[in-house]
XYZ file of C-alpha atoms in Angstrom:
738
model
C -31.647 -37.140 42.227
C -31.195 -33.603 40.965
C -29.850 -33.106 37.463
C -26.238 -32.051 37.287
C -25.907 -28.403 36.411
C -24.036 -27.814 33.182
C -20.783 -25.957 33.607
C -20.784 -22.541 31.983
C -18.431 -22.209 29.028
C -15.711 -19.531 29.188
C -16.129 -16.360 27.225
C -14.476 -15.952 23.845
C -11.029 -14.399 23.860
C -11.435 -12.639 20.514
C -13.925 -10.173 19.040
C -14.307 -8.628 15.611
C -15.428 -5.225 14.430
C -19.127 -5.952 15.017
C -18.713 -6.141 18.796
C -19.395 -3.068 20.887
C -16.300 -1.303 22.275
C -15.240 -2.815 25.564
C -16.961 -6.170 24.974
C -13.725 -8.144 25.280
C -12.659 -6.369 28.468
C -16.109 -6.350 30.102
C -16.861 -9.992 29.244
C -20.501 -9.309 28.293
C -22.172 -7.983 25.138
C -23.583 -4.492 24.943
C -24.644 -4.397 21.292
C -28.153 -3.306 20.214
C -29.772 -6.189 18.325
C -33.170 -6.115 16.632
C -33.391 -9.900 16.098
C -35.503 -10.240 19.274
C -37.861 -7.398 18.271
C -40.306 -8.948 15.761
C -42.490 -5.820 15.746
C -39.671 -3.486 14.682
C -39.429 -2.104 11.155
C -35.968 -3.654 10.716
C -37.267 -7.149 11.550
C -40.240 -6.806 9.197
C -37.929 -5.655 6.399
C -35.634 -8.624 7.066
C -38.522 -11.080 6.671
C -39.519 -9.438 3.395
C -35.973 -9.489 2.037
C -35.188 -13.182 2.545
C -37.025 -14.514 -0.572
C -35.065 -12.093 -2.759
C -31.750 -13.241 -1.311
C -32.625 -16.930 -1.664
C -33.801 -16.365 -5.233
C -30.473 -14.719 -6.050
C -28.608 -17.828 -4.886
C -31.005 -20.124 -6.749
C -30.546 -18.168 -9.969
C -26.775 -18.533 -9.883
C -26.731 -22.295 -9.399
C -25.865 -22.796 -13.069
C -23.012 -20.299 -12.763
C -21.771 -22.194 -9.690
C -21.799 -25.448 -11.667
C -19.764 -23.822 -14.444
C -17.271 -22.465 -11.917
C -16.832 -25.996 -10.595
C -15.980 -27.091 -14.153
C -13.467 -24.260 -14.459
C -11.760 -25.294 -11.221
C -11.573 -28.878 -12.505
C -9.829 -27.565 -15.612
C -7.411 -25.491 -13.549
C -6.662 -28.388 -11.180
C -6.251 -30.793 -14.157
C -8.953 -33.135 -12.876
C -10.806 -35.247 -15.472
C -14.596 -35.020 -15.389
C -17.554 -36.054 -17.509
C -16.758 -33.451 -20.178
C -13.960 -35.633 -21.603
C -15.264 -37.828 -24.447
C -12.416 -40.272 -25.052
C -12.383 -43.318 -22.776
C -9.193 -45.217 -23.528
C -6.302 -46.647 -21.550
C -4.471 -43.350 -21.104
C -5.778 -41.018 -18.381
C -3.395 -38.093 -18.768
C -4.302 -34.404 -18.505
C -2.315 -31.611 -20.188
C -2.613 -28.537 -17.890
C -2.418 -25.881 -20.619
C -4.986 -23.581 -18.998
C -3.395 -23.991 -15.571
C 0.019 -23.001 -16.927
C -1.465 -19.928 -18.629
C -3.336 -18.807 -15.495
C -0.234 -19.245 -13.312
C 1.926 -17.330 -15.794
C -0.545 -14.429 -15.787
C -0.751 -14.420 -11.969
C 3.031 -14.511 -11.432
C 3.787 -11.664 -13.818
C 0.883 -9.556 -12.610
C 2.006 -10.106 -9.017
C 5.483 -8.902 -9.902
C 3.992 -5.714 -11.321
C 1.910 -5.134 -8.187
C 4.746 -5.853 -5.706
C 7.936 -4.639 -7.430
C 9.704 -3.350 -4.301
C 9.900 -4.253 -0.631
C 8.623 -1.847 2.026
C 7.131 0.464 -0.610
C 3.674 -0.300 -1.920
C 1.547 2.765 -1.146
C 1.672 6.459 -1.985
C -0.235 9.138 -0.064
C -1.185 12.793 -0.311
C -2.218 14.671 2.829
C -4.028 17.917 3.524
C -0.672 19.679 3.866
C 2.492 19.709 1.800
C 4.292 17.144 3.977
C 4.391 13.478 3.021
C 2.605 11.427 5.744
C 5.424 8.979 6.434
C 3.950 7.564 9.680
C 0.666 6.775 7.948
C 2.482 5.140 5.037
C 4.589 3.112 7.465
C 1.396 2.001 9.219
C -0.124 0.717 5.972
C 3.128 -1.003 5.033
C 3.053 -2.706 8.448
C -0.457 -4.014 7.804
C 0.543 -5.200 4.318
C 3.374 -7.259 5.811
C 1.279 -8.513 8.731
C -1.601 -9.609 6.497
C 0.789 -11.336 4.051
C -1.150 -9.472 1.411
C 1.079 -10.690 -1.406
C -0.023 -14.275 -0.794
C -3.678 -13.219 -0.633
C -3.390 -11.266 -3.881
C -1.732 -14.239 -5.596
C -4.663 -16.472 -4.663
C -7.177 -13.796 -5.677
C -5.551 -13.317 -9.085
C -5.764 -17.034 -9.808
C -9.377 -17.197 -8.615
C -10.194 -14.145 -10.740
C -9.003 -15.799 -13.945
C -10.856 -19.010 -13.073
C -14.166 -17.530 -11.908
C -14.104 -14.123 -13.607
C -14.418 -12.256 -10.299
C -12.027 -10.811 -7.697
C -13.331 -10.986 -4.116
C -11.973 -9.735 -0.783
C -13.671 -9.510 2.627
C -12.261 -6.946 5.094
C -12.750 -7.007 8.848
C -11.018 -5.987 12.096
C -10.286 -8.314 15.016
C -9.077 -7.791 18.557
C -7.738 -10.362 21.018
C -5.410 -10.879 23.964
C -2.518 -13.334 23.903
C -1.003 -14.512 27.180
C 2.774 -14.941 27.180
C 5.162 -16.273 29.806
C 8.522 -14.627 30.484
C 11.483 -15.203 32.799
C 12.242 -12.086 34.844
C 15.300 -11.576 37.044
C 14.698 -9.824 40.365
C 16.017 -9.665 43.882
C 14.442 -12.246 46.234
C 12.154 -11.239 49.072
C 13.947 -11.431 52.397
C 10.934 -11.829 54.690
C 7.186 -12.351 54.675
C 4.491 -11.529 57.218
C 1.355 -13.684 57.431
C 1.847 -14.958 53.908
C 2.373 -11.539 52.362
C 5.607 -10.068 51.028
C 7.060 -7.363 53.248
C 8.929 -5.706 50.410
C 12.467 -6.082 51.713
C 14.735 -7.550 49.019
C 18.244 -8.962 49.046
C 20.390 -6.750 46.757
C 23.234 -9.292 46.637
C 21.290 -12.085 44.969
C 19.129 -12.518 41.838
C 16.520 -15.147 41.058
C 14.484 -15.939 37.944
C 10.697 -16.073 38.163
C 7.981 -16.728 35.616
C 5.554 -13.923 34.893
C 2.454 -13.994 32.686
C 1.431 -10.969 30.655
C -1.550 -10.343 28.383
C -0.567 -8.757 25.070
C -3.205 -6.957 23.034
C -3.324 -7.999 19.380
C -5.569 -6.014 17.056
C -5.511 -5.416 13.358
C -7.285 -5.903 10.044
C -8.234 -9.215 8.476
C -8.482 -9.752 4.716
C -9.964 -12.961 3.287
C -10.392 -13.944 -0.353
C -13.727 -15.769 -0.505
C -15.380 -17.883 -3.193
C -17.399 -16.196 -5.918
C -20.218 -18.725 -5.469
C -20.786 -17.467 -1.919
C -21.622 -13.921 -3.036
C -25.074 -12.800 -4.188
C -26.026 -9.289 -5.317
C -29.601 -7.972 -5.575
C -30.213 -6.949 -8.298
C -27.548 -8.835 -10.313
C -27.570 -6.095 -12.979
C -25.981 -3.550 -10.628
C -22.353 -2.830 -11.508
C -21.574 -0.901 -8.303
C -21.618 -2.975 -5.124
C -22.384 0.027 -2.909
C -25.479 0.899 -4.967
C -27.016 -2.587 -4.776
C -30.247 -3.164 -2.881
C -28.671 -5.982 -0.881
C -25.457 -7.981 -0.893
C -25.181 -11.387 0.726
C -22.253 -13.631 1.548
C -22.420 -17.144 2.979
C -20.497 -17.495 6.241
C -19.647 -21.023 7.364
C -19.020 -20.822 11.084
C -17.637 -23.433 13.431
C -18.899 -23.876 16.976
C -16.136 -21.612 18.284
C -17.036 -18.860 15.815
C -20.759 -19.123 16.604
C -19.974 -18.873 20.311
C -17.867 -15.787 19.636
C -20.760 -14.152 17.775
C -23.104 -14.983 20.666
C -20.663 -13.545 23.210
C -20.382 -10.367 21.146
C -24.165 -9.999 21.020
C -24.320 -10.320 17.240
C -26.245 -13.621 17.410
C -29.309 -14.296 19.519
C -30.010 -18.033 19.329
C -33.682 -19.066 19.544
C -34.826 -20.245 22.979
C -31.222 -20.238 24.233
C -30.418 -23.422 22.359
C -27.193 -25.299 22.956
C -24.585 -24.029 20.504
C -23.311 -27.483 19.503
C -26.827 -28.776 18.776
C -27.728 -25.612 16.892
C -24.602 -25.798 14.709
C -25.319 -29.436 13.896
C -28.837 -28.480 12.800
C -27.728 -25.525 10.718
C -25.077 -27.599 8.970
C -27.902 -29.540 7.335
C -29.765 -26.454 6.194
C -30.625 -26.826 2.500
C -31.081 -23.123 1.963
C -27.388 -22.671 1.212
C -25.471 -24.241 -1.627
C -25.540 -28.018 -1.463
C -21.754 -28.280 -1.709
C -19.769 -25.405 -0.174
C -17.033 -23.931 -2.305
C -14.482 -24.366 0.499
C -15.189 -28.083 0.665
C -14.835 -28.317 -3.112
C -11.416 -26.616 -2.955
C -10.322 -29.048 -0.222
C -11.386 -31.991 -2.349
C -9.421 -30.555 -5.264
C -6.382 -30.590 -2.969
C -7.032 -34.247 -2.096
C -8.412 -33.629 1.413
C -11.762 -34.988 2.525
C -13.776 -32.998 5.057
C -16.375 -35.520 6.185
C -16.604 -35.552 9.968
C -14.117 -32.717 10.467
C -15.910 -29.679 9.056
C -19.056 -29.288 11.137
C -20.293 -25.753 10.623
C -23.356 -23.566 10.436
C -24.280 -21.900 7.133
C -25.289 -18.273 7.711
C -26.332 -15.592 5.233
C -24.796 -12.214 6.097
C -26.853 -9.637 4.202
C -25.865 -5.973 4.062
C -28.863 -3.710 3.357
C -30.188 -0.277 4.248
C -32.624 -0.581 7.184
C -34.809 1.689 9.309
C -33.719 1.029 12.892
C -36.230 3.543 14.340
C -33.565 5.116 16.536
C -34.089 8.698 15.392
C -35.251 11.288 17.948
C -38.960 12.038 18.028
C -40.113 14.569 15.500
C -37.403 13.757 12.948
C -38.049 11.738 9.795
C -36.754 8.141 9.735
C -33.320 7.685 8.219
C -32.112 4.373 6.853
C -28.580 3.264 7.625
C -26.494 0.274 6.623
C -27.355 -2.834 8.626
C -26.371 -6.491 8.771
C -28.946 -9.284 8.800
C -27.947 -12.860 9.684
C -30.233 -15.596 8.334
C -29.985 -19.169 9.618
C -33.090 -20.289 7.733
C -36.184 -19.021 5.980
C -37.701 -17.594 9.167
C -34.745 -18.009 11.474
C -33.160 -14.572 11.904
C -30.381 -14.765 14.473
C -29.065 -11.214 14.232
C -29.983 -7.704 13.023
C -27.418 -5.040 13.899
C -26.276 -1.704 12.584
C -23.134 -1.888 10.479
C -20.260 -0.958 12.826
C -18.116 0.744 10.181
C -18.211 4.528 10.310
C -17.475 4.776 6.613
C -20.914 3.321 5.846
C -19.522 0.949 3.203
C -19.968 -2.795 2.894
C -17.026 -4.962 4.026
C -16.812 -6.630 0.603
C -14.612 -5.687 -2.342
C -15.668 -7.473 -5.514
C -15.051 -6.651 -9.166
C -15.103 -8.446 -12.496
C -11.735 -8.997 -14.169
C -13.340 -7.651 -17.341
C -16.324 -5.395 -16.775
C -19.536 -6.550 -18.455
C -22.150 -3.863 -19.018
C -25.419 -4.667 -17.286
C -24.002 -7.433 -15.069
C -22.188 -7.453 -11.768
C -20.495 -10.749 -12.520
C -17.616 -11.115 -14.937
C -16.748 -13.858 -17.391
C -14.053 -16.385 -16.646
C -10.912 -16.405 -18.766
C -11.422 -20.175 -19.090
C -14.928 -19.906 -20.554
C -13.817 -19.236 -24.188
C -11.207 -22.024 -24.166
C -12.844 -24.760 -22.098
C -13.927 -26.837 -25.120
C -10.442 -26.603 -26.621
C -8.936 -27.776 -23.322
C -11.253 -30.792 -23.187
C -10.590 -31.665 -26.846
C -6.841 -31.233 -26.335
C -6.918 -33.750 -23.470
C -8.888 -36.215 -25.619
C -6.451 -35.910 -28.529
C -3.499 -36.227 -26.175
C -4.827 -39.451 -24.641
C -5.522 -40.807 -28.122
C -1.937 -40.088 -29.079
C -0.612 -41.753 -25.911
C -2.596 -44.899 -26.623
C -1.319 -44.847 -30.205
C 2.259 -44.459 -28.943
C 1.911 -47.531 -26.714
C 0.471 -49.564 -29.580
C 3.159 -48.427 -32.038
C 5.946 -49.581 -29.673
C 4.640 -53.175 -29.766
C 5.191 -55.130 -33.040
C 2.323 -57.004 -34.681
C 3.144 -60.603 -35.742
C 0.995 -62.015 -38.549
C 1.117 -65.784 -39.131
C -0.954 -68.528 -40.804
C -2.172 -70.928 -38.083
C -2.702 -73.741 -40.616
C 0.826 -73.511 -42.020
C 2.311 -72.800 -38.573
C 0.543 -75.111 -36.128
C 3.242 -74.364 -33.523
C 2.524 -70.626 -33.473
C 1.835 -70.843 -29.755
C 5.536 -71.481 -29.192
C 6.449 -68.111 -30.741
C 7.611 -66.535 -27.473
C 9.807 -63.427 -27.439
C 13.072 -64.025 -25.641
C 16.822 -63.833 -26.000
C 18.010 -66.113 -28.825
C 14.486 -67.514 -29.219
C 13.893 -70.338 -31.777
C 10.485 -70.447 -33.474
C 9.506 -73.792 -34.969
C 7.317 -72.280 -37.694
C 7.506 -71.652 -41.429
C 9.334 -68.268 -41.809
C 7.668 -67.611 -45.160
C 4.253 -67.682 -43.490
C 5.154 -65.154 -40.739
C 5.319 -61.374 -41.142
C 5.833 -58.393 -38.848
C 3.796 -55.205 -39.036
C 3.755 -51.876 -37.151
C 0.796 -49.980 -35.739
C 0.362 -46.535 -37.380
C 2.179 -43.858 -35.355
C -0.831 -41.605 -34.839
C 0.768 -39.942 -31.810
C 2.763 -37.670 -34.104
C -0.385 -36.227 -35.651
C -1.998 -35.984 -32.200
C 1.022 -34.081 -30.841
C 0.809 -31.589 -33.727
C -2.901 -31.035 -33.154
C -2.354 -30.566 -29.411
C 0.440 -28.048 -30.036
C -1.776 -25.964 -32.325
C -4.610 -25.997 -29.794
C -2.179 -25.064 -27.032
C -1.065 -21.968 -28.940
C -4.663 -20.950 -29.569
C -5.443 -21.263 -25.838
C -2.405 -19.109 -25.009
C -3.478 -16.484 -27.527
C -7.043 -16.403 -26.184
C -5.764 -15.960 -22.625
C -3.274 -13.156 -23.506
C -0.238 -15.376 -22.972
C 2.740 -15.783 -25.307
C 5.695 -18.137 -25.450
C 8.008 -15.766 -23.601
C 5.658 -15.777 -20.615
C 5.699 -19.582 -20.629
C 9.493 -19.697 -20.542
C 9.913 -20.607 -24.217
C 11.611 -18.822 -27.076
C 9.529 -18.091 -30.194
C 9.941 -20.500 -33.070
C 11.702 -19.578 -36.259
C 14.557 -17.242 -36.911
C 15.043 -14.715 -34.126
C 16.701 -11.321 -33.911
C 16.984 -8.664 -31.252
C 14.212 -6.508 -32.695
C 11.741 -9.406 -32.699
C 12.619 -10.436 -29.122
C 12.242 -6.843 -27.925
C 8.832 -6.557 -29.602
C 7.590 -9.812 -28.053
C 8.704 -8.694 -24.607
C 7.036 -5.337 -25.066
C 3.725 -6.937 -26.067
C 3.974 -9.286 -23.109
C 4.487 -6.345 -20.733
C 1.541 -4.429 -22.220
C -0.966 -7.235 -21.541
C 0.189 -7.847 -17.992
C 0.471 -4.139 -17.161
C -3.141 -3.552 -18.224
C -4.279 -6.499 -16.080
C -2.301 -5.261 -13.054
C -3.515 -1.671 -13.392
C -7.142 -2.808 -13.350
C -6.551 -4.863 -10.198
C -4.970 -1.826 -8.560
C -7.900 0.377 -9.508
C -10.664 -2.025 -8.516
C -9.196 -3.815 -5.484
C -5.948 -2.492 -4.006
C -6.723 1.236 -3.979
C -10.040 0.721 -2.119
C -8.322 -1.822 0.124
C -5.626 0.533 1.438
C -8.244 3.239 1.965
C -10.340 0.771 3.966
C -7.345 -0.391 6.038
C -6.593 3.180 7.083
C -10.270 3.836 7.779
C -10.558 0.766 10.030
C -7.334 1.697 11.810
C -8.650 5.146 12.683
C -11.893 3.686 14.008
C -10.913 0.500 15.847
C -7.273 0.706 16.975
C -7.027 1.622 20.635
C -3.318 1.185 21.458
C -0.132 2.711 20.097
C 1.702 0.650 17.512
C 5.429 0.515 16.808
C 6.175 0.014 13.107
C 9.115 0.244 10.736
C 9.246 3.543 8.874
C 11.642 4.240 6.004
C 11.339 8.032 6.211
C 12.296 10.355 3.401
C 15.425 9.989 1.310
C 18.472 10.544 3.485
C 16.891 9.297 6.723
C 17.714 5.785 7.813
C 14.999 3.233 8.582
C 13.838 3.338 12.193
C 11.090 2.067 14.475
C 8.375 4.667 15.018
C 5.555 4.592 17.561
C 2.265 5.640 15.975
C -0.593 6.609 18.311
C -4.231 6.002 17.331
C -5.034 8.144 14.308
C -7.209 11.208 14.624
C -9.760 12.454 12.115
C -8.281 15.944 11.879
C -6.196 15.036 8.822
C -7.376 13.875 5.434
C -5.291 11.499 3.324
C -5.673 9.921 -0.085
C -3.862 6.625 -0.641
C -2.951 4.920 -3.889
C -1.220 1.624 -4.624
C 2.105 2.356 -6.297
C 2.973 -1.062 -7.754
C 2.684 -0.491 -11.482
C 3.936 3.088 -11.260
C 7.165 1.819 -9.673
C 7.849 -0.650 -12.466
C 10.540 1.183 -14.380
C 12.337 -0.414 -17.286
C 15.946 0.320 -18.095
C 14.924 2.193 -21.217
C 12.768 4.655 -19.247
C 15.606 5.242 -16.790
C 17.904 6.066 -19.695
C 15.336 8.521 -21.055
C 15.030 10.167 -17.641
C 18.797 10.614 -17.501
C 18.776 12.202 -20.940
C 15.955 14.600 -20.034
C 17.810 15.565 -16.863
C 20.839 16.494 -18.964
C 18.606 18.582 -21.240
C 17.163 20.428 -18.237
C 20.638 21.146 -16.891
C 21.589 22.766 -20.190
C 18.666 25.240 -20.281
C 19.895 28.773 -19.412
C 18.206 30.348 -16.360
C 16.870 33.271 -18.431
C 14.809 30.824 -20.521
C 13.028 29.333 -17.510
C 10.724 32.389 -17.293
C 11.189 32.939 -13.576
C 11.180 29.277 -12.625
C 13.887 27.598 -10.578
C 15.364 24.282 -11.639
C 15.862 21.642 -8.947
C 17.022 18.246 -10.223
C 17.323 16.674 -6.765
C 13.887 14.930 -7.031
C 14.997 13.397 -10.341
C 18.204 12.133 -8.765
C 16.300 10.697 -5.799
C 13.851 8.907 -8.080
C 16.587 7.471 -10.300
C 18.625 6.182 -7.375
C 15.589 4.729 -5.616
C 14.373 2.935 -8.759
C 17.777 1.392 -9.386
C 19.008 0.612 -5.862
C 15.765 0.459 -3.858
C 14.597 2.346 -0.738
C 16.958 0.399 1.563
C 20.218 1.565 -0.088
C 19.090 5.032 -1.188
C 19.536 6.684 2.256
C 23.104 5.395 2.324
C 23.848 6.689 -1.194
C 22.212 10.126 -1.018
C 22.996 11.790 2.312
C 20.693 14.695 3.057
C 22.549 17.392 5.010
C 19.233 18.611 6.361
C 19.135 15.517 8.540
C 22.732 15.917 9.747
C 23.583 18.371 12.517
C 26.891 19.458 13.915
C 27.568 18.397 17.477
C 30.345 19.094 20.006
C 33.497 17.047 19.651
C 33.086 15.702 23.208
C 29.687 14.209 22.312
C 31.162 12.598 19.201
C 33.948 11.109 21.340
C 31.417 9.502 23.647
C 29.387 8.104 20.737
C 32.428 6.592 19.029
C 33.664 5.151 22.313
C 30.288 3.364 22.708
C 30.497 1.885 19.201
C 28.425 4.335 17.128
C 29.466 5.651 13.731
C 29.555 9.457 13.505
C 29.528 11.424 10.235
C 31.399 14.645 9.586
C 29.252 17.740 9.098
C 30.276 20.569 6.782
C 29.838 23.101 9.575
C 32.200 21.289 11.957
C 35.334 23.084 13.147
C 37.671 20.471 11.725
C 40.840 21.703 13.512
C 39.180 21.738 16.952
C 37.577 18.352 16.296
C 40.910 16.851 15.196
C 42.571 17.933 18.423
C 39.760 16.608 20.615
C 39.447 13.286 18.757
C 43.210 12.669 18.853
C 43.251 13.152 22.607
C 40.263 10.852 23.069
C 41.845 8.185 20.833
C 45.016 8.193 22.919
C 42.967 7.961 26.107
C 40.696 5.072 25.020
C 43.179 3.192 22.828
C 40.790 3.175 19.804
C 40.680 -0.627 19.565
C 37.885 -0.599 16.947
C 39.633 2.129 14.875
C 36.496 4.293 14.846
C 38.451 7.386 15.896
C 41.034 6.809 13.164
C 38.335 6.551 10.451
C 36.607 9.663 11.767
C 39.908 11.600 11.858
C 40.523 10.688 8.205
C 37.122 12.137 7.274
C 37.943 15.379 9.058
C 41.284 15.611 7.222
C 39.568 15.091 3.869
C 36.870 17.652 4.698
C 39.530 20.173 5.742
C 41.434 19.602 2.471
C 38.303 20.151 0.349
C 37.463 23.368 2.211
C 40.979 24.738 1.626
C 40.869 23.869 -2.097
C 37.517 25.608 -2.488
C 38.872 28.685 -0.750
C 41.933 28.767 -3.052
C 39.729 28.357 -6.128
C 37.576 31.342 -5.125
C 40.725 33.472 -4.713
C 42.423 32.399 -7.966
C 39.359 32.190 -10.217
C 37.372 29.486 -11.977
C 40.133 27.886 -14.166
C 41.813 26.410 -11.128
C 38.602 25.029 -9.617
C 38.794 21.425 -8.544
C 36.799 18.935 -10.621
C 33.981 16.636 -9.476
C 36.428 14.000 -8.245
C 37.896 16.522 -5.776
C 34.560 17.702 -4.471
C 34.393 20.800 -6.660
C 31.654 21.989 -9.003
C 31.359 20.103 -12.296
C 31.501 22.584 -15.160
C 30.254 21.845 -18.687
C 32.867 20.114 -20.763
C 34.857 18.757 -17.818
C 36.001 15.159 -17.920
C 33.418 12.832 -16.433
C 30.543 15.311 -16.939
C 27.663 14.393 -19.347
C 27.406 16.657 -22.337
C 24.414 18.998 -22.191
C 21.397 17.594 -24.010
C 22.913 14.147 -24.515
C 20.450 11.568 -25.797
C 20.791 7.761 -26.008
C 22.129 6.952 -29.453
C 22.231 3.774 -31.464
C 24.691 1.035 -30.686
C 28.241 1.591 -31.878
C 30.825 -1.047 -32.625
C 33.170 -1.660 -29.773
C 33.297 -3.164 -26.334
C 30.448 -2.301 -23.972
C 30.516 -2.193 -20.164
C 30.073 -5.611 -18.510
C 26.431 -6.442 -17.770
C 24.957 -3.703 -19.980
C 21.404 -4.386 -21.205
C 21.077 -4.186 -24.966
C 18.613 -1.628 -26.367
C 16.522 -4.342 -28.077
C 16.370 -6.523 -24.980
C 14.880 -3.905 -22.661
C 11.495 -4.795 -21.145
C 9.302 -1.720 -20.786
C 5.618 -1.687 -21.613
C 5.460 2.121 -21.908
C 8.443 2.476 -24.240
C 7.985 2.568 -27.995
C 9.698 -0.246 -29.874
C 12.535 0.496 -32.235
C 12.035 0.143 -35.972
């Protein structure tokens, strides 16, 4: 009997950036791979490089063990480092609270506003709003705020920030109900094309939707190895390796893309099962350790293959004859000591590794950083021991000790505690005693150690939601808040510099290279233009942009806003002859002030830019208002002609939504202001209308700030409701008072 032929598995429905263009549509790989060319220079170099990579992982085993201890401290899990073995098994999460407080406040500095995280400068004077909107779309789609939160916590625990950037492309099939006219007749099973216009039916249709975009993953520090480890710059390292743990589906995807070439066409399931037992990788994956910390076991449900992805400069011998060999960035995939399953050229045109990694505090001569928990780990363990001692003492102190003479009180066994109990013993031979209340001393020791841990981790009581002890005044509270802001601002600025700025540059670079279809995104536009949906075609390389994360620069305290207002008043009071030929334009200051206070969503509704408003015929306005659209009044409109046309249209349509009436009122007001301005020009400046009437505000008028006004000290008297006191303003860049 012939053996049953195994059914071929379907192709993968998703590819990443390593796949050749068109792989997903063609259904077959077309990617050059040197893993099946053992005589090539790239393959020989890969064999020589493996011992260095494995040695790098072996040398950091001790660091991986320490990181596991740090995660136990953060997750408040007792381990063998605790010395006291009593009845109490409590754990005081002092370090965890400090790390979370640092992450929350740093995250607020990095993401202060919605829909505005990136700034850009192009090769021309215009602000590239479509490109900024594209990056903002990717930030929302990636849920980058959640990724950054996790990375900030992992950075404090392990001493290293890590992000892996890639691009994926897939098709998603959706089903829709479509209404159409039914077919009236068919011929030999085919539709003739004649439809019944008097009837509609609903039919299901299936459509493939293309989904493509970047992927950002925060990976474990233990999975990264750098050769040599003394290199501070990742791009200048000889080789960088990251451990990829791939499921059967992921391995099949890599095979379909042509990235992996399995030996002797082995079955994927059997190969994954073999590679999962490979001892070359870490004995306990970091991902499994994190799952166990969360209380989830992975035995039997996490079958994967451990693969080394090594980025290194290789000679692929693809230069034309007669030209010297040139090394380019390549990716080597190791499944064992001599099991190389893939050698490909790096697909990214930028020529940079897909890894962003930086130490939270740079250490000269080492790529790795030092954990924030390292200096306080012994204090955390001792604090837990003292706390458990105090808890045991508290339980003992709550129970009275009865001392009695068994010879004088032979019935001592009948001394049972109960309501209205009667003890048949000699009362003079029985005494009560109390266990020493050692928990009070233990609580004091724990509190002192807690404060030392906070101080070592740049955390104060205000960050932990507590008020400082002792007598408090406004000056002291303001100083504490200012010091708190300084520490967090420095931490956030370093994360921006090391991680977020390169990340947004890489997102735009990947978009220009890999995106193939137009994308419709939300764009806020410049001040005065309402938010709208904009279609952005694939980016071209004719323009050059520089992107920068704008989180910390957007964090403006109330005190800085007050200073900006004062400086604006000073600028307004400078005579034109003292500007030395310069022209003063305070509109950017006004835009910045309004945007910082009210946000980018409300600013276009507060500051209306006339450059984006155009006069239109009254008949067009009538049609817009009749269809439910709001229409603004332009300064160049012929108000009298518009009033006549709108009144006639309102009588004709009935104006049920009162849009014509509101628009007519605006025209009447605009006509009144124009007439007052004309009268003021004829009669002279003294009769000019004030700011409340739409006229020009002159110095000294009521409601106009005095030239050169500066914020002064508080005066006795009632202040406006909700005003922030000068000593309670949080601003890390402002100088404290006193």
